[in-house]
XYZ file of C-alpha atoms in Angstrom:
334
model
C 50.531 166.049 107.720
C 54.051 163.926 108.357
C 54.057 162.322 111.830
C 57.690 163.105 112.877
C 60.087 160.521 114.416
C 59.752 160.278 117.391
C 59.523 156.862 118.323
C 61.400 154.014 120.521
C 61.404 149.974 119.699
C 61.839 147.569 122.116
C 61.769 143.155 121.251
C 60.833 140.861 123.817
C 60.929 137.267 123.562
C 59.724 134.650 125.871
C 59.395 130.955 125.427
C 55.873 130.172 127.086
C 55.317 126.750 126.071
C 57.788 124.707 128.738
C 57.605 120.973 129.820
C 55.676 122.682 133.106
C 52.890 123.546 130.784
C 53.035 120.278 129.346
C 52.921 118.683 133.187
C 50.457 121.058 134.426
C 48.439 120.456 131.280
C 49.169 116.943 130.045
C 45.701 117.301 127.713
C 47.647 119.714 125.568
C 48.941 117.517 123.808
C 46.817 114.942 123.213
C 44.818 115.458 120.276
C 40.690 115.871 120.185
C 40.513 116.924 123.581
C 38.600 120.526 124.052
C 41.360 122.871 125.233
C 40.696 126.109 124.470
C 40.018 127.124 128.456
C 43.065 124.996 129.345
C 44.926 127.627 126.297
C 43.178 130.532 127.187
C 44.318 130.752 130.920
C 47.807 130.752 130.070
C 47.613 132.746 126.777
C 45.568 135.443 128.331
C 48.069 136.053 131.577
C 51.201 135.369 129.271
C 50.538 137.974 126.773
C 49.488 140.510 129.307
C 53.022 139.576 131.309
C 55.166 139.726 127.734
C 53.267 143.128 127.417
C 54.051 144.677 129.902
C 58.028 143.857 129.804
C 58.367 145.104 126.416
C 56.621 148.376 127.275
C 58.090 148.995 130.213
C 61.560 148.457 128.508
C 60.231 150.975 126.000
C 59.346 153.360 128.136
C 62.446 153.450 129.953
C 64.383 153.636 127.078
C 62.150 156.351 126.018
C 63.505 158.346 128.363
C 59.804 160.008 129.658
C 57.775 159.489 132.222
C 54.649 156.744 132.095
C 52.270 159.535 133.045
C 52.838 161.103 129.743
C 51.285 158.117 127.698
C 48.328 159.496 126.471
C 47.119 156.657 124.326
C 47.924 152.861 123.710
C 47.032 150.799 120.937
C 47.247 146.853 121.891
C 47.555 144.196 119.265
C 46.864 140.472 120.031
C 45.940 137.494 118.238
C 46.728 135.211 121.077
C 43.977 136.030 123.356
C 40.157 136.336 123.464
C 38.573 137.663 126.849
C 36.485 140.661 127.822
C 37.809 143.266 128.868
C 40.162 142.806 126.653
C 44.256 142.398 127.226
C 44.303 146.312 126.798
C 42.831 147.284 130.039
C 44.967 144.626 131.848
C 48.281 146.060 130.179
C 47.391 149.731 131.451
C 46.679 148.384 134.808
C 50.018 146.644 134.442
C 51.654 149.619 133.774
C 50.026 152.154 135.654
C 48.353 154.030 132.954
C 46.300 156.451 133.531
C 42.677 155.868 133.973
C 42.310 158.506 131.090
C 44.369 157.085 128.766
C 42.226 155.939 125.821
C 43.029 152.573 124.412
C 42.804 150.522 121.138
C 42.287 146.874 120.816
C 43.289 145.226 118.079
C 42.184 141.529 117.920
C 43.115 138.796 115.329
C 44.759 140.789 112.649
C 47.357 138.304 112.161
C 51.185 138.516 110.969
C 49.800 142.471 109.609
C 49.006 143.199 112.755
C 52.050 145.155 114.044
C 51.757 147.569 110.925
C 48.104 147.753 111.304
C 48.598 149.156 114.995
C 51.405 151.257 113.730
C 49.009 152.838 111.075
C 46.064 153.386 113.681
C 49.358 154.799 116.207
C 50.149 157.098 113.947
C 46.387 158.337 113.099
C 45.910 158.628 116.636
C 49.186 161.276 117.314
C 48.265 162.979 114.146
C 44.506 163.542 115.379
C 46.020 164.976 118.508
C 48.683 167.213 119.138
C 50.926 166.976 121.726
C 49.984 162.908 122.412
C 51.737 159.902 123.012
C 50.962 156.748 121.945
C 52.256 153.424 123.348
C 51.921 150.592 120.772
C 52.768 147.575 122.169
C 52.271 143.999 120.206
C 52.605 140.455 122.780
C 51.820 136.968 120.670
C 52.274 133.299 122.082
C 51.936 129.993 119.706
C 50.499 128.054 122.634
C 46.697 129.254 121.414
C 47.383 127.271 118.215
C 50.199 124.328 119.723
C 49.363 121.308 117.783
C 50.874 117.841 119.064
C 52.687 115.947 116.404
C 50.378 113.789 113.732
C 51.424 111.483 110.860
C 48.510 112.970 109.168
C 49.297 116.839 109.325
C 53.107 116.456 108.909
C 52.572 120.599 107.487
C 52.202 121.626 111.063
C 55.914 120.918 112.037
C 56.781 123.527 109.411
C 54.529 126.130 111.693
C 56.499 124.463 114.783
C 59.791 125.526 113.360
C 58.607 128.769 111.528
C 56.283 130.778 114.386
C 57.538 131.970 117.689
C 56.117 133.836 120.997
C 57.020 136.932 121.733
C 55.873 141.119 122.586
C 57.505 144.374 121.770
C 56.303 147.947 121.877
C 56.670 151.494 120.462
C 56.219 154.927 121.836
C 54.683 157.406 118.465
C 54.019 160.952 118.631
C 54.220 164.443 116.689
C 56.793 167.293 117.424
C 59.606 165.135 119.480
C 60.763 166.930 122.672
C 64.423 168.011 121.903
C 66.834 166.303 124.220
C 64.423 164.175 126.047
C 63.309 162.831 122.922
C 65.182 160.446 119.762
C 63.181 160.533 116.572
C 63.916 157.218 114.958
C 61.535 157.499 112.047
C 59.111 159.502 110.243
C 56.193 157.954 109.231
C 54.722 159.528 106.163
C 52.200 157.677 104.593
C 50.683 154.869 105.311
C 47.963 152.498 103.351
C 46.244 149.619 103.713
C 44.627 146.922 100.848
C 43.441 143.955 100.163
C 42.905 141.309 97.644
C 39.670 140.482 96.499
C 38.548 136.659 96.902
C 41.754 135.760 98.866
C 40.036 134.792 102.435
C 40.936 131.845 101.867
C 44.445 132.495 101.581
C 44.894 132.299 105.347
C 41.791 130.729 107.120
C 42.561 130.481 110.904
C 39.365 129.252 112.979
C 39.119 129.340 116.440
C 38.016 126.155 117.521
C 37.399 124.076 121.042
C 41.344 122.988 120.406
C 42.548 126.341 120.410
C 43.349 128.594 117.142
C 43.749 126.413 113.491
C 45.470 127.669 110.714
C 45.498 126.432 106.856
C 48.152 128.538 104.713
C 47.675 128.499 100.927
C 50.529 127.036 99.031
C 49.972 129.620 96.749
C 50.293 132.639 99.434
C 53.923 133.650 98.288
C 52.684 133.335 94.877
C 49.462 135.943 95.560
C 52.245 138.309 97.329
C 54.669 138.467 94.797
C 51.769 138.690 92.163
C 50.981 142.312 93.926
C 53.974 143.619 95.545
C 54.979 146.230 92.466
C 51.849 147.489 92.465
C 51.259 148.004 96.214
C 54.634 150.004 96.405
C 54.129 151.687 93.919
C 51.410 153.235 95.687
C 53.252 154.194 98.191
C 56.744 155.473 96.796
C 55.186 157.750 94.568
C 53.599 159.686 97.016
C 57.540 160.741 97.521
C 58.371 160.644 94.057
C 60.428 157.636 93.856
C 60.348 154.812 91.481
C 60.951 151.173 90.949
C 64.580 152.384 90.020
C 65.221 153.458 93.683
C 64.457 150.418 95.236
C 67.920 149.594 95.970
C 68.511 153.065 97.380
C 65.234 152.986 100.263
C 65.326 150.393 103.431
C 63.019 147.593 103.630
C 61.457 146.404 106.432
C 59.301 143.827 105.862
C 57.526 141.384 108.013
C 59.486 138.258 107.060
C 56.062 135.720 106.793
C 58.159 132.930 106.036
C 61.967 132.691 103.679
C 59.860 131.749 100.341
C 58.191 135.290 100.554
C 61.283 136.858 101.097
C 62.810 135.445 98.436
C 60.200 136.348 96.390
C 59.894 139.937 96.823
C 63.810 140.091 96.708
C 63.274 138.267 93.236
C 59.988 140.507 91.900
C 61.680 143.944 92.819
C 65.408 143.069 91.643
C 66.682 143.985 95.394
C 70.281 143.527 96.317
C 70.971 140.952 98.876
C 71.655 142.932 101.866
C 68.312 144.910 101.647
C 66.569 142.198 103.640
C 68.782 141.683 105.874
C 67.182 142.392 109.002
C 64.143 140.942 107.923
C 65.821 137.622 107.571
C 68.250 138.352 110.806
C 64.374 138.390 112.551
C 63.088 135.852 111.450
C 66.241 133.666 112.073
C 66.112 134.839 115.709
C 62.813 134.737 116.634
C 60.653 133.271 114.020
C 57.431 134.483 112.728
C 55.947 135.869 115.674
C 53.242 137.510 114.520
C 52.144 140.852 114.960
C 55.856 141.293 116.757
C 58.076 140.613 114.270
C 58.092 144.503 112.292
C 59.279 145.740 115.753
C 62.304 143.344 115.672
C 62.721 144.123 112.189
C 62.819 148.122 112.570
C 64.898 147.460 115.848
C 67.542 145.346 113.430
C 67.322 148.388 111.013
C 67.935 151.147 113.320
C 71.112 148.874 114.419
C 72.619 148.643 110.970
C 71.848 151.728 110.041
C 74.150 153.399 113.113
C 77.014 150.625 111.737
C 76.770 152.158 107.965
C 80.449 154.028 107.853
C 80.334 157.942 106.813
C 79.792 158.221 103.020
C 77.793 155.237 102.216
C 75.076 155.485 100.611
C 71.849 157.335 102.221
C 68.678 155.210 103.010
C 66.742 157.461 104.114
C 63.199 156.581 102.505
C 61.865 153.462 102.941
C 58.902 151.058 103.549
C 57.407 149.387 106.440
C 55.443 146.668 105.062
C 53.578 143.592 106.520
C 51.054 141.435 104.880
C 48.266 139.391 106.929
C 44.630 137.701 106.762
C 42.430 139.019 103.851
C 44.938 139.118 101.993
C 45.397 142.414 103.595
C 48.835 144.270 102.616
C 50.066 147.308 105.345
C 52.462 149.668 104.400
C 53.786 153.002 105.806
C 56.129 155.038 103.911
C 58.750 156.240 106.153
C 62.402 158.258 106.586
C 64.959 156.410 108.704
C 66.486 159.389 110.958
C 69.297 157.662 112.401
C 71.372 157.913 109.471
């Protein structure tokens, strides 16, 4: 069954870490001091907060009414509490009590496709539903203060960035009151034996620490063909239409870019709003394939009549594991 279009994206970014924080909680950044509490307490309201704006912007672009959100899937890995951010977020937006929610915890930078995948399960699994996915991240839960001995972590300074955004997903789009924006197809998920490694993130009495292979963009490229593969065939495509699908691809960091632009022989401009993401607003987790489709959808209502179609397409993210996400998809604003 194809899920049809039907769905709205909405970015949000905040900057959460402030010299406030810092005032308010001097220990922060001060190293081998237990501050996951301290992290926790403004992590767990800020997410909910950045939630909530980003889905209600959604919504209201949406055009419908809150009370017709049947379902939300939540996707965090910058919080840890029970209940969990998901039950705050529906009281935050006036959800109905019935609505039946999703929590997904610590699935890293694949995250956002993850919840898309489950989002799109959901509204297949029941007609007539409408799912809210909705993503928030902050980088206070893993904020590091500068060491001589770890000078690695000013590259995750500069790379990751806070953030939310949100998507409304659902079968049979209402005409008028309702935009398609894509179809999502297919979707898959993988992942590579003996690679746990690959990205180890611990959550410890300082908050959340990460260690990122130097050989991560190496594992991705090594598998990218044959992941896509996977998927394009279902639609009868082949490495020969690369250059004629859209890419949107959670931009992990420039190297991995670069890579899969090298490994599939894409033209320049095919990453483009992965890169235009990740310029803007950094790695931010789970967020960043909502800024990324949201880029898309923009350049794709630029392209001038008679250029050349992009309709199919993938949605890709890669994450902890190594897990690889992908959805393949039609891009119905073109």
């Amino acid at each position: 069954m194809k899920l049809a279009g039907k769905t709205t994206t909405v970015k949000t970014r905040y900057v959460v870490m402030s010299d406030e924080i810092l005032n308010k909680y001097p220990e922060l950044a001060i190293e081998g001091i237990p501050t996951i509490k301290q992290r926790l307490d403004i992590c767990n309201d800020a997410v909910t907060q950045m939630a909530i704006g980003a889905s209600r912007a959604c919504i209201k672009k949406w055009g419908r009414s809150v009370s017709d959100i049947t379902h939300m899937v939540y996707v965090s890995s910058s919080e840890a509490r029970l209940p969990g951010g998901d039950l705050y977020l529906a009281g935050g937006l006036g959800l109905s009590p019935e609505t039946q929610r999703v929590m997904l915890y610590f699935s890293g930078c694949s995250g956002g496709v993850a919840g898309l995948r489950v989002a799109k399960d959901i509204a297949e699994n029941n007609p007539g539903s409408r799912v809210l996915l909705a993503t928030s991240e902050t980088t206070i839960i893993g904020f590091k203060p500068p060491s001589v001995d770890r000078p690695y972590d000013l590259v995750g300074v500069a790379l990751f960035g806070d953030g939310a955004g949100a998507m409304v997903i659902g079968t049979d789009p209402v005409p008028v009151t309702e935009s398609p924006l894509f179809e999502l197809h297919t979707a898959i998920q993988n992942f590579l034996p003996n690679t746990e490694k690959a990205i180890d993130g611990r959550l410890t009495e300082e908050g959340i620490s990460f260690k990122l292979a130097r050989e991560l963009p190496q594992i991705i490229e090594d598998n990218i063909e044959g992941f896509c593969h996977k998927l394009i065939g279902i639609a009868g495509l082949t490495d020969k239409d690369y250059n004629k699908m859209f890419w949107a691809v959670h931009p992990g960091g420039p190297a991995i870019l670069n890579r899969m632009e090298k490994r599939l022989d894409l033209l320049p401009d095919k990453l483009n709003a992965s890169r235009r993401a990740l310029m803007d607003y950094g790695n931010a987790s789970s967020n960043t394939i909502v800024y990324v489709l949201e880029y898309m959808i923009e350049e794709s209502r630029k392209m001038k009549a008679g250029a050349a179609n992009c309709d199919w397409g993938l949605i890709l993210a890669f994450g902890p594991g190594i897990t690889f996400e992908g959805i393949l998809a039609r891009n119905l604003t073109i």
